[in-house]
Amino acid sequence: MAWKARFERLRADAERLRTTAEARFPVVGELTSRLLSGNLLDSATRLAAQAFLASIPLLFALAAFAPSGVRDQLRESLRGMFGLTGQADGELEQVLGSSADSDLRETTGIIGLALALVSATSFSRAMARVCERAWGLPKASTKIAAWRWLVWLCALVVFLLLQGPVRDGFGTGEWLGLPLLFLLSTCVWLWTQHLLLAGRIAWLPLLPGAVLAAAATNALALSARLYMPAAINRALGEYGSLGLVLTLLSWLIVVCAAITFAVTIGAVAAQEPPLNRLLSRDGRPHPAYAAGGSNRSRGSGGV
């Protein structure tokens, strides 16, 4: 029975430490409850599924209608992001190569392109719900948010195209490219939150979530260049296209979980001491979503 008594003592000590930490740092309690919420993991999984479903039609639409220079840049960015080699690189070349251009255009068509863009906005809607849940905001009306979904999706494609040259430091090397990519990623995630939240949150309180999301995605991108090439080639060799789907979906779940947690942690930190004092306009410790009472009541605001 000695081990049972020791276990009870350890549990009591842990509970006492948690209570003390929550008393001294209120953000700890709120952060713990939010991170352990089942809804957070559900949101991350849903976001990953929508990202995967959006990426496939968009990839084929770009392969069919984008100029050759854009396709080449996209191929180089994806190759650099995942470190693709061998069979995986061949599959990418087959989709985005010039030989597939006319065939894909005939198969896809203008109507198919429009449908691909509309269906891909499901990813934008899922990302908007992640941001809204992080800040405890109601869902914005479709009239206000619809155009923002499409704008964010187009901006995400542009950001993906810029990954290659930015990571390379525009020819100077990764010693400059990686800090530039982190800075650009922070700006993108800052703008993403403000846009998809329909301007209901001021810019400054969104900064912690943007920095955390940029750090998480860049760290995962670096690790993907080490892990993904061998994993994708092995999956293609053993299971064919199904193996590729499972590998990419698994990676997307990890990335989307990191983004969801980063945005949520940033939102909680921005609303709790001491950051709420620093990030609020008047220095008072009030909830950070004070972009203006009129904005919150209307659910609208500037981009």
PDB file of N, CA and C in Angstrom, residues 61-149:
ATOM      1  N   ALA A  61      -6.609  22.787 -60.801  1.00  0.00           N
ATOM      2  CA  ALA A  61      -7.025  24.017 -61.472  1.00  0.00           C
ATOM      3  C   ALA A  61      -5.817  24.866 -61.841  1.00  0.00           C
ATOM      4  N   LEU A  62      -4.860  24.968 -60.934  1.00  0.00           N
ATOM      5  CA  LEU A  62      -3.638  25.720 -61.236  1.00  0.00           C
ATOM      6  C   LEU A  62      -2.847  25.040 -62.349  1.00  0.00           C
ATOM      7  N   ALA A  63      -2.798  23.712 -62.305  1.00  0.00           N
ATOM      8  CA  ALA A  63      -2.076  22.990 -63.347  1.00  0.00           C
ATOM      9  C   ALA A  63      -2.710  23.200 -64.710  1.00  0.00           C
ATOM     10  N   ALA A  64      -4.038  23.380 -64.747  1.00  0.00           N
ATOM     11  CA  ALA A  64      -4.734  23.517 -66.014  1.00  0.00           C
ATOM     12  C   ALA A  64      -4.719  24.938 -66.551  1.00  0.00           C
ATOM     13  N   PHE A  65      -4.837  25.948 -65.677  1.00  0.00           N
ATOM     14  CA  PHE A  65      -5.077  27.301 -66.159  1.00  0.00           C
ATOM     15  C   PHE A  65      -3.954  28.287 -65.860  1.00  0.00           C
ATOM     16  N   ALA A  66      -3.074  27.960 -64.925  1.00  0.00           N
ATOM     17  CA  ALA A  66      -2.011  28.909 -64.589  1.00  0.00           C
ATOM     18  C   ALA A  66      -0.953  28.931 -65.687  1.00  0.00           C
ATOM     19  N   PRO A  67      -0.303  30.087 -65.924  1.00  0.00           N
ATOM     20  CA  PRO A  67       0.809  30.145 -66.881  1.00  0.00           C
ATOM     21  C   PRO A  67       1.940  29.214 -66.457  1.00  0.00           C
ATOM     22  N   SER A  68       2.759  28.862 -67.415  1.00  0.00           N
ATOM     23  CA  SER A  68       3.838  27.912 -67.140  1.00  0.00           C
ATOM     24  C   SER A  68       4.785  28.425 -66.066  1.00  0.00           C
ATOM     25  N   GLY A  69       5.027  29.744 -66.044  1.00  0.00           N
ATOM     26  CA  GLY A  69       5.911  30.298 -65.022  1.00  0.00           C
ATOM     27  C   GLY A  69       5.356  30.110 -63.617  1.00  0.00           C
ATOM     28  N   VAL A  70       4.036  30.271 -63.468  1.00  0.00           N
ATOM     29  CA  VAL A  70       3.402  30.084 -62.164  1.00  0.00           C
ATOM     30  C   VAL A  70       3.468  28.618 -61.756  1.00  0.00           C
ATOM     31  N   ARG A  71       3.217  27.714 -62.704  1.00  0.00           N
ATOM     32  CA  ARG A  71       3.291  26.284 -62.396  1.00  0.00           C
ATOM     33  C   ARG A  71       4.698  25.878 -61.992  1.00  0.00           C
ATOM     34  N   ASP A  72       5.682  26.422 -62.710  1.00  0.00           N
ATOM     35  CA  ASP A  72       7.077  26.108 -62.367  1.00  0.00           C
ATOM     36  C   ASP A  72       7.416  26.596 -60.962  1.00  0.00           C
ATOM     37  N   GLN A  73       6.939  27.810 -60.628  1.00  0.00           N
ATOM     38  CA  GLN A  73       7.218  28.359 -59.305  1.00  0.00           C
ATOM     39  C   GLN A  73       6.521  27.555 -58.216  1.00  0.00           C
ATOM     40  N   LEU A  74       5.281  27.136 -58.493  1.00  0.00           N
ATOM     41  CA  LEU A  74       4.564  26.318 -57.522  1.00  0.00           C
ATOM     42  C   LEU A  74       5.267  24.986 -57.318  1.00  0.00           C
ATOM     43  N   ARG A  75       5.740  24.388 -58.407  1.00  0.00           N
ATOM     44  CA  ARG A  75       6.445  23.105 -58.296  1.00  0.00           C
ATOM     45  C   ARG A  75       7.715  23.261 -57.473  1.00  0.00           C
ATOM     46  N   GLU A  76       8.462  24.345 -57.710  1.00  0.00           N
ATOM     47  CA  GLU A  76       9.693  24.561 -56.948  1.00  0.00           C
ATOM     48  C   GLU A  76       9.403  24.823 -55.477  1.00  0.00           C
ATOM     49  N   SER A  77       8.323  25.550 -55.196  1.00  0.00           N
ATOM     50  CA  SER A  77       7.976  25.828 -53.799  1.00  0.00           C
ATOM     51  C   SER A  77       7.575  24.559 -53.068  1.00  0.00           C
ATOM     52  N   LEU A  78       6.738  23.723 -53.714  1.00  0.00           N
ATOM     53  CA  LEU A  78       6.329  22.470 -53.091  1.00  0.00           C
ATOM     54  C   LEU A  78       7.508  21.515 -52.948  1.00  0.00           C
ATOM     55  N   ARG A  79       8.369  21.490 -53.955  1.00  0.00           N
ATOM     56  CA  ARG A  79       9.557  20.631 -53.884  1.00  0.00           C
ATOM     57  C   ARG A  79      10.467  21.058 -52.742  1.00  0.00           C
ATOM     58  N   GLY A  80      10.649  22.383 -52.590  1.00  0.00           N
ATOM     59  CA  GLY A  80      11.489  22.861 -51.505  1.00  0.00           C
ATOM     60  C   GLY A  80      10.848  22.702 -50.147  1.00  0.00           C
ATOM     61  N   MET A  81       9.529  22.867 -50.081  1.00  0.00           N
ATOM     62  CA  MET A  81       8.829  22.759 -48.803  1.00  0.00           C
ATOM     63  C   MET A  81       8.896  21.344 -48.252  1.00  0.00           C
ATOM     64  N   PHE A  82       8.713  20.340 -49.129  1.00  0.00           N
ATOM     65  CA  PHE A  82       8.698  18.954 -48.684  1.00  0.00           C
ATOM     66  C   PHE A  82       9.999  18.217 -48.970  1.00  0.00           C
ATOM     67  N   GLY A  83      10.939  18.865 -49.658  1.00  0.00           N
ATOM     68  CA  GLY A  83      12.175  18.190 -50.013  1.00  0.00           C
ATOM     69  C   GLY A  83      11.951  16.998 -50.918  1.00  0.00           C
ATOM     70  N   LEU A  84      11.024  17.116 -51.869  1.00  0.00           N
ATOM     71  CA  LEU A  84      10.605  15.970 -52.675  1.00  0.00           C
ATOM     72  C   LEU A  84      11.727  15.469 -53.570  1.00  0.00           C
ATOM     73  N   THR A  85      11.852  14.154 -53.636  1.00  0.00           N
ATOM     74  CA  THR A  85      12.817  13.511 -54.519  1.00  0.00           C
ATOM     75  C   THR A  85      12.184  12.236 -55.073  1.00  0.00           C
ATOM     76  N   GLY A  86      12.821  11.658 -56.065  1.00  0.00           N
ATOM     77  CA  GLY A  86      12.424  10.343 -56.570  1.00  0.00           C
ATOM     78  C   GLY A  86      11.010  10.293 -57.098  1.00  0.00           C
ATOM     79  N   GLN A  87      10.278   9.260 -56.676  1.00  0.00           N
ATOM     80  CA  GLN A  87       8.949   9.018 -57.210  1.00  0.00           C
ATOM     81  C   GLN A  87       7.971  10.134 -56.858  1.00  0.00           C
ATOM     82  N   ALA A  88       8.095  10.686 -55.654  1.00  0.00           N
ATOM     83  CA  ALA A  88       7.198  11.768 -55.257  1.00  0.00           C
ATOM     84  C   ALA A  88       7.390  12.989 -56.144  1.00  0.00           C
ATOM     85  N   ASP A  89       8.634  13.317 -56.450  1.00  0.00           N
ATOM     86  CA  ASP A  89       8.914  14.442 -57.338  1.00  0.00           C
ATOM     87  C   ASP A  89       8.369  14.166 -58.736  1.00  0.00           C
ATOM     88  N   GLY A  90       8.429  12.916 -59.166  1.00  0.00           N
ATOM     89  CA  GLY A  90       7.883  12.556 -60.468  1.00  0.00           C
ATOM     90  C   GLY A  90       6.374  12.726 -60.525  1.00  0.00           C
ATOM     91  N   GLU A  91       5.681  12.388 -59.438  1.00  0.00           N
ATOM     92  CA  GLU A  91       4.237  12.572 -59.391  1.00  0.00           C
ATOM     93  C   GLU A  91       3.876  14.049 -59.479  1.00  0.00           C
ATOM     94  N   LEU A  92       4.632  14.890 -58.773  1.00  0.00           N
ATOM     95  CA  LEU A  92       4.387  16.329 -58.826  1.00  0.00           C
ATOM     96  C   LEU A  92       4.642  16.873 -60.221  1.00  0.00           C
ATOM     97  N   GLU A  93       5.697  16.399 -60.859  1.00  0.00           N
ATOM     98  CA  GLU A  93       6.019  16.832 -62.219  1.00  0.00           C
ATOM     99  C   GLU A  93       4.916  16.417 -63.194  1.00  0.00           C
ATOM    100  N   GLN A  94       4.333  15.257 -62.955  1.00  0.00           N
ATOM    101  CA  GLN A  94       3.274  14.784 -63.833  1.00  0.00           C
ATOM    102  C   GLN A  94       2.034  15.664 -63.746  1.00  0.00           C
ATOM    103  N   VAL A  95       1.741  16.167 -62.541  1.00  0.00           N
ATOM    104  CA  VAL A  95       0.558  17.016 -62.371  1.00  0.00           C
ATOM    105  C   VAL A  95       0.798  18.432 -62.884  1.00  0.00           C
ATOM    106  N   LEU A  96       1.955  19.008 -62.543  1.00  0.00           N
ATOM    107  CA  LEU A  96       2.209  20.405 -62.859  1.00  0.00           C
ATOM    108  C   LEU A  96       3.070  20.608 -64.093  1.00  0.00           C
ATOM    109  N   GLY A  97       3.520  19.517 -64.724  1.00  0.00           N
ATOM    110  CA  GLY A  97       4.365  19.647 -65.901  1.00  0.00           C
ATOM    111  C   GLY A  97       3.608  20.212 -67.092  1.00  0.00           C
ATOM    112  N   SER A  98       4.326  20.721 -68.042  1.00  0.00           N
ATOM    113  CA  SER A  98       3.714  21.353 -69.213  1.00  0.00           C
ATOM    114  C   SER A  98       2.956  20.363 -70.075  1.00  0.00           C
ATOM    115  N   SER A  99       3.342  19.084 -70.029  1.00  0.00           N
ATOM    116  CA  SER A  99       2.685  18.096 -70.880  1.00  0.00           C
ATOM    117  C   SER A  99       1.233  17.868 -70.491  1.00  0.00           C
ATOM    118  N   ALA A 100       0.909  18.144 -69.214  1.00  0.00           N
ATOM    119  CA  ALA A 100      -0.456  17.912 -68.745  1.00  0.00           C
ATOM    120  C   ALA A 100      -1.358  19.120 -68.944  1.00  0.00           C
ATOM    121  N   ASP A 101      -0.792  20.212 -69.442  1.00  0.00           N
ATOM    122  CA  ASP A 101      -1.518  21.475 -69.511  1.00  0.00           C
ATOM    123  C   ASP A 101      -2.790  21.373 -70.331  1.00  0.00           C
ATOM    124  N   SER A 102      -2.691  21.010 -71.615  1.00  0.00           N
ATOM    125  CA  SER A 102      -3.857  21.011 -72.496  1.00  0.00           C
ATOM    126  C   SER A 102      -4.886  19.969 -72.086  1.00  0.00           C
ATOM    127  N   ASP A 103      -4.424  18.780 -71.695  1.00  0.00           N
ATOM    128  CA  ASP A 103      -5.351  17.731 -71.288  1.00  0.00           C
ATOM    129  C   ASP A 103      -6.152  18.139 -70.053  1.00  0.00           C
ATOM    130  N   LEU A 104      -5.461  18.723 -69.073  1.00  0.00           N
ATOM    131  CA  LEU A 104      -6.155  19.147 -67.863  1.00  0.00           C
ATOM    132  C   LEU A 104      -7.142  20.271 -68.143  1.00  0.00           C
ATOM    133  N   ARG A 105      -6.773  21.196 -69.030  1.00  0.00           N
ATOM    134  CA  ARG A 105      -7.656  22.307 -69.341  1.00  0.00           C
ATOM    135  C   ARG A 105      -8.951  21.797 -69.994  1.00  0.00           C
ATOM    136  N   GLU A 106      -8.805  20.830 -70.876  1.00  0.00           N
ATOM    137  CA  GLU A 106      -9.993  20.274 -71.516  1.00  0.00           C
ATOM    138  C   GLU A 106     -10.867  19.533 -70.510  1.00  0.00           C
ATOM    139  N   THR A 107     -10.221  18.822 -69.593  1.00  0.00           N
ATOM    140  CA  THR A 107     -10.981  18.053 -68.609  1.00  0.00           C
ATOM    141  C   THR A 107     -11.639  18.958 -67.575  1.00  0.00           C
ATOM    142  N   THR A 108     -10.907  19.965 -67.115  1.00  0.00           N
ATOM    143  CA  THR A 108     -11.403  20.809 -66.034  1.00  0.00           C
ATOM    144  C   THR A 108     -12.456  21.799 -66.534  1.00  0.00           C
ATOM    145  N   GLY A 109     -12.094  22.631 -67.511  1.00  0.00           N
ATOM    146  CA  GLY A 109     -13.031  23.605 -68.028  1.00  0.00           C
ATOM    147  C   GLY A 109     -13.234  24.767 -67.075  1.00  0.00           C
ATOM    148  N   ILE A 110     -13.850  25.822 -67.592  1.00  0.00           N
ATOM    149  CA  ILE A 110     -14.085  27.016 -66.785  1.00  0.00           C
ATOM    150  C   ILE A 110     -15.061  26.725 -65.650  1.00  0.00           C
ATOM    151  N   ILE A 111     -16.097  25.944 -65.945  1.00  0.00           N
ATOM    152  CA  ILE A 111     -17.073  25.614 -64.895  1.00  0.00           C
ATOM    153  C   ILE A 111     -16.405  24.806 -63.787  1.00  0.00           C
ATOM    154  N   GLY A 112     -15.534  23.883 -64.179  1.00  0.00           N
ATOM    155  CA  GLY A 112     -14.822  23.106 -63.178  1.00  0.00           C
ATOM    156  C   GLY A 112     -13.914  23.968 -62.319  1.00  0.00           C
ATOM    157  N   LEU A 113     -13.299  24.979 -62.951  1.00  0.00           N
ATOM    158  CA  LEU A 113     -12.440  25.892 -62.201  1.00  0.00           C
ATOM    159  C   LEU A 113     -13.248  26.673 -61.171  1.00  0.00           C
ATOM    160  N   ALA A 114     -14.422  27.175 -61.612  1.00  0.00           N
ATOM    161  CA  ALA A 114     -15.272  27.929 -60.687  1.00  0.00           C
ATOM    162  C   ALA A 114     -15.731  27.053 -59.531  1.00  0.00           C
ATOM    163  N   LEU A 115     -16.131  25.820 -59.833  1.00  0.00           N
ATOM    164  CA  LEU A 115     -16.566  24.905 -58.781  1.00  0.00           C
ATOM    165  C   LEU A 115     -15.433  24.561 -57.825  1.00  0.00           C
ATOM    166  N   ALA A 116     -14.207  24.438 -58.368  1.00  0.00           N
ATOM    167  CA  ALA A 116     -13.050  24.147 -57.508  1.00  0.00           C
ATOM    168  C   ALA A 116     -12.814  25.286 -56.519  1.00  0.00           C
ATOM    169  N   LEU A 117     -12.925  26.529 -57.010  1.00  0.00           N
ATOM    170  CA  LEU A 117     -12.716  27.682 -56.129  1.00  0.00           C
ATOM    171  C   LEU A 117     -13.804  27.771 -55.066  1.00  0.00           C
ATOM    172  N   VAL A 118     -15.057  27.527 -55.483  1.00  0.00           N
ATOM    173  CA  VAL A 118     -16.161  27.614 -54.523  1.00  0.00           C
ATOM    174  C   VAL A 118     -16.038  26.522 -53.467  1.00  0.00           C
ATOM    175  N   SER A 119     -15.745  25.307 -53.899  1.00  0.00           N
ATOM    176  CA  SER A 119     -15.630  24.212 -52.935  1.00  0.00           C
ATOM    177  C   SER A 119     -14.434  24.400 -52.009  1.00  0.00           C
ATOM    178  N   ALA A 120     -13.373  25.035 -52.527  1.00  0.00           N
ATOM    179  CA  ALA A 120     -12.180  25.243 -51.711  1.00  0.00           C
ATOM    180  C   ALA A 120     -12.410  26.264 -50.606  1.00  0.00           C
ATOM    181  N   THR A 121     -13.451  27.106 -50.729  1.00  0.00           N
ATOM    182  CA  THR A 121     -13.731  28.057 -49.658  1.00  0.00           C
ATOM    183  C   THR A 121     -14.178  27.367 -48.375  1.00  0.00           C
ATOM    184  N   SER A 122     -14.493  26.061 -48.445  1.00  0.00           N
ATOM    185  CA  SER A 122     -14.807  25.333 -47.217  1.00  0.00           C
ATOM    186  C   SER A 122     -13.620  25.348 -46.268  1.00  0.00           C
ATOM    187  N   PHE A 123     -12.412  25.359 -46.826  1.00  0.00           N
ATOM    188  CA  PHE A 123     -11.214  25.470 -45.997  1.00  0.00           C
ATOM    189  C   PHE A 123     -11.159  26.835 -45.325  1.00  0.00           C
ATOM    190  N   SER A 124     -11.504  27.886 -46.075  1.00  0.00           N
ATOM    191  CA  SER A 124     -11.535  29.232 -45.500  1.00  0.00           C
ATOM    192  C   SER A 124     -12.552  29.311 -44.370  1.00  0.00           C
ATOM    193  N   ARG A 125     -13.719  28.708 -44.574  1.00  0.00           N
ATOM    194  CA  ARG A 125     -14.759  28.739 -43.533  1.00  0.00           C
ATOM    195  C   ARG A 125     -14.297  27.995 -42.282  1.00  0.00           C
ATOM    196  N   ALA A 126     -13.627  26.863 -42.479  1.00  0.00           N
ATOM    197  CA  ALA A 126     -13.124  26.114 -41.319  1.00  0.00           C
ATOM    198  C   ALA A 126     -12.065  26.920 -40.564  1.00  0.00           C
ATOM    199  N   MET A 127     -11.203  27.618 -41.301  1.00  0.00           N
ATOM    200  CA  MET A 127     -10.187  28.443 -40.653  1.00  0.00           C
ATOM    201  C   MET A 127     -10.824  29.610 -39.903  1.00  0.00           C
ATOM    202  N   ALA A 128     -11.878  30.177 -40.477  1.00  0.00           N
ATOM    203  CA  ALA A 128     -12.581  31.266 -39.803  1.00  0.00           C
ATOM    204  C   ALA A 128     -13.205  30.787 -38.493  1.00  0.00           C
ATOM    205  N   ARG A 129     -13.765  29.568 -38.492  1.00  0.00           N
ATOM    206  CA  ARG A 129     -14.369  29.048 -37.271  1.00  0.00           C
ATOM    207  C   ARG A 129     -13.315  28.779 -36.201  1.00  0.00           C
ATOM    208  N   VAL A 130     -12.119  28.360 -36.609  1.00  0.00           N
ATOM    209  CA  VAL A 130     -11.030  28.176 -35.645  1.00  0.00           C
ATOM    210  C   VAL A 130     -10.707  29.508 -34.965  1.00  0.00           C
ATOM    211  N   CYS A 131     -10.602  30.561 -35.750  1.00  0.00           N
ATOM    212  CA  CYS A 131     -10.295  31.884 -35.187  1.00  0.00           C
ATOM    213  C   CYS A 131     -11.429  32.380 -34.294  1.00  0.00           C
ATOM    214  N   GLU A 132     -12.666  32.172 -34.723  1.00  0.00           N
ATOM    215  CA  GLU A 132     -13.810  32.642 -33.928  1.00  0.00           C
ATOM    216  C   GLU A 132     -13.923  31.892 -32.608  1.00  0.00           C
ATOM    217  N   ARG A 133     -13.693  30.586 -32.641  1.00  0.00           N
ATOM    218  CA  ARG A 133     -13.738  29.822 -31.389  1.00  0.00           C
ATOM    219  C   ARG A 133     -12.606  30.224 -30.457  1.00  0.00           C
ATOM    220  N   ALA A 134     -11.450  30.527 -31.019  1.00  0.00           N
ATOM    221  CA  ALA A 134     -10.314  30.940 -30.192  1.00  0.00           C
ATOM    222  C   ALA A 134     -10.642  32.213 -29.410  1.00  0.00           C
ATOM    223  N   TRP A 135     -11.394  33.116 -30.039  1.00  0.00           N
ATOM    224  CA  TRP A 135     -11.727  34.388 -29.400  1.00  0.00           C
ATOM    225  C   TRP A 135     -13.124  34.402 -28.792  1.00  0.00           C
ATOM    226  N   GLY A 136     -13.838  33.288 -28.878  1.00  0.00           N
ATOM    227  CA  GLY A 136     -15.168  33.241 -28.289  1.00  0.00           C
ATOM    228  C   GLY A 136     -16.160  34.145 -28.985  1.00  0.00           C
ATOM    229  N   LEU A 137     -16.020  34.289 -30.287  1.00  0.00           N
ATOM    230  CA  LEU A 137     -16.901  35.157 -31.060  1.00  0.00           C
ATOM    231  C   LEU A 137     -17.943  34.341 -31.817  1.00  0.00           C
ATOM    232  N   PRO A 138     -19.121  34.914 -32.044  1.00  0.00           N
ATOM    233  CA  PRO A 138     -20.126  34.209 -32.840  1.00  0.00           C
ATOM    234  C   PRO A 138     -19.719  34.173 -34.309  1.00  0.00           C
ATOM    235  N   LYS A 139     -20.337  33.291 -35.036  1.00  0.00           N
ATOM    236  CA  LYS A 139     -20.056  33.163 -36.461  1.00  0.00           C
ATOM    237  C   LYS A 139     -20.509  34.404 -37.198  1.00  0.00           C
ATOM    238  N   ALA A 140     -19.631  34.940 -38.054  1.00  0.00           N
ATOM    239  CA  ALA A 140     -19.974  36.117 -38.837  1.00  0.00           C
ATOM    240  C   ALA A 140     -20.982  35.747 -39.920  1.00  0.00           C
ATOM    241  N   SER A 141     -21.823  36.689 -40.289  1.00  0.00           N
ATOM    242  CA  SER A 141     -22.826  36.417 -41.311  1.00  0.00           C
ATOM    243  C   SER A 141     -22.157  36.175 -42.660  1.00  0.00           C
ATOM    244  N   THR A 142     -22.800  35.358 -43.484  1.00  0.00           N
ATOM    245  CA  THR A 142     -22.248  35.018 -44.795  1.00  0.00           C
ATOM    246  C   THR A 142     -22.077  36.258 -45.660  1.00  0.00           C
ATOM    247  N   LYS A 143     -22.995  37.203 -45.545  1.00  0.00           N
ATOM    248  CA  LYS A 143     -22.911  38.428 -46.344  1.00  0.00           C
ATOM    249  C   LYS A 143     -21.632  39.193 -46.070  1.00  0.00           C
ATOM    250  N   ILE A 144     -21.202  39.193 -44.818  1.00  0.00           N
ATOM    251  CA  ILE A 144     -19.986  39.909 -44.437  1.00  0.00           C
ATOM    252  C   ILE A 144     -18.743  39.094 -44.755  1.00  0.00           C
ATOM    253  N   ALA A 145     -18.826  37.771 -44.553  1.00  0.00           N
ATOM    254  CA  ALA A 145     -17.618  36.946 -44.592  1.00  0.00           C
ATOM    255  C   ALA A 145     -17.324  36.302 -45.930  1.00  0.00           C
ATOM    256  N   ALA A 146     -18.302  36.192 -46.835  1.00  0.00           N
ATOM    257  CA  ALA A 146     -18.128  35.379 -48.043  1.00  0.00           C
ATOM    258  C   ALA A 146     -16.951  35.825 -48.886  1.00  0.00           C
ATOM    259  N   TRP A 147     -16.851  37.124 -49.150  1.00  0.00           N
ATOM    260  CA  TRP A 147     -15.751  37.593 -49.995  1.00  0.00           C
ATOM    261  C   TRP A 147     -14.403  37.417 -49.303  1.00  0.00           C
ATOM    262  N   ARG A 148     -14.404  37.449 -47.990  1.00  0.00           N
ATOM    263  CA  ARG A 148     -13.157  37.272 -47.243  1.00  0.00           C
ATOM    264  C   ARG A 148     -12.623  35.850 -47.410  1.00  0.00           C
ATOM    265  N   TRP A 149     -13.520  34.861 -47.496  1.00  0.00           N
ATOM    266  CA  TRP A 149     -13.089  33.480 -47.688  1.00  0.00           C
ATOM    267  C   TRP A 149     -12.311  33.335 -48.992  1.00  0.00           C
TER     268      TRP A 149
END
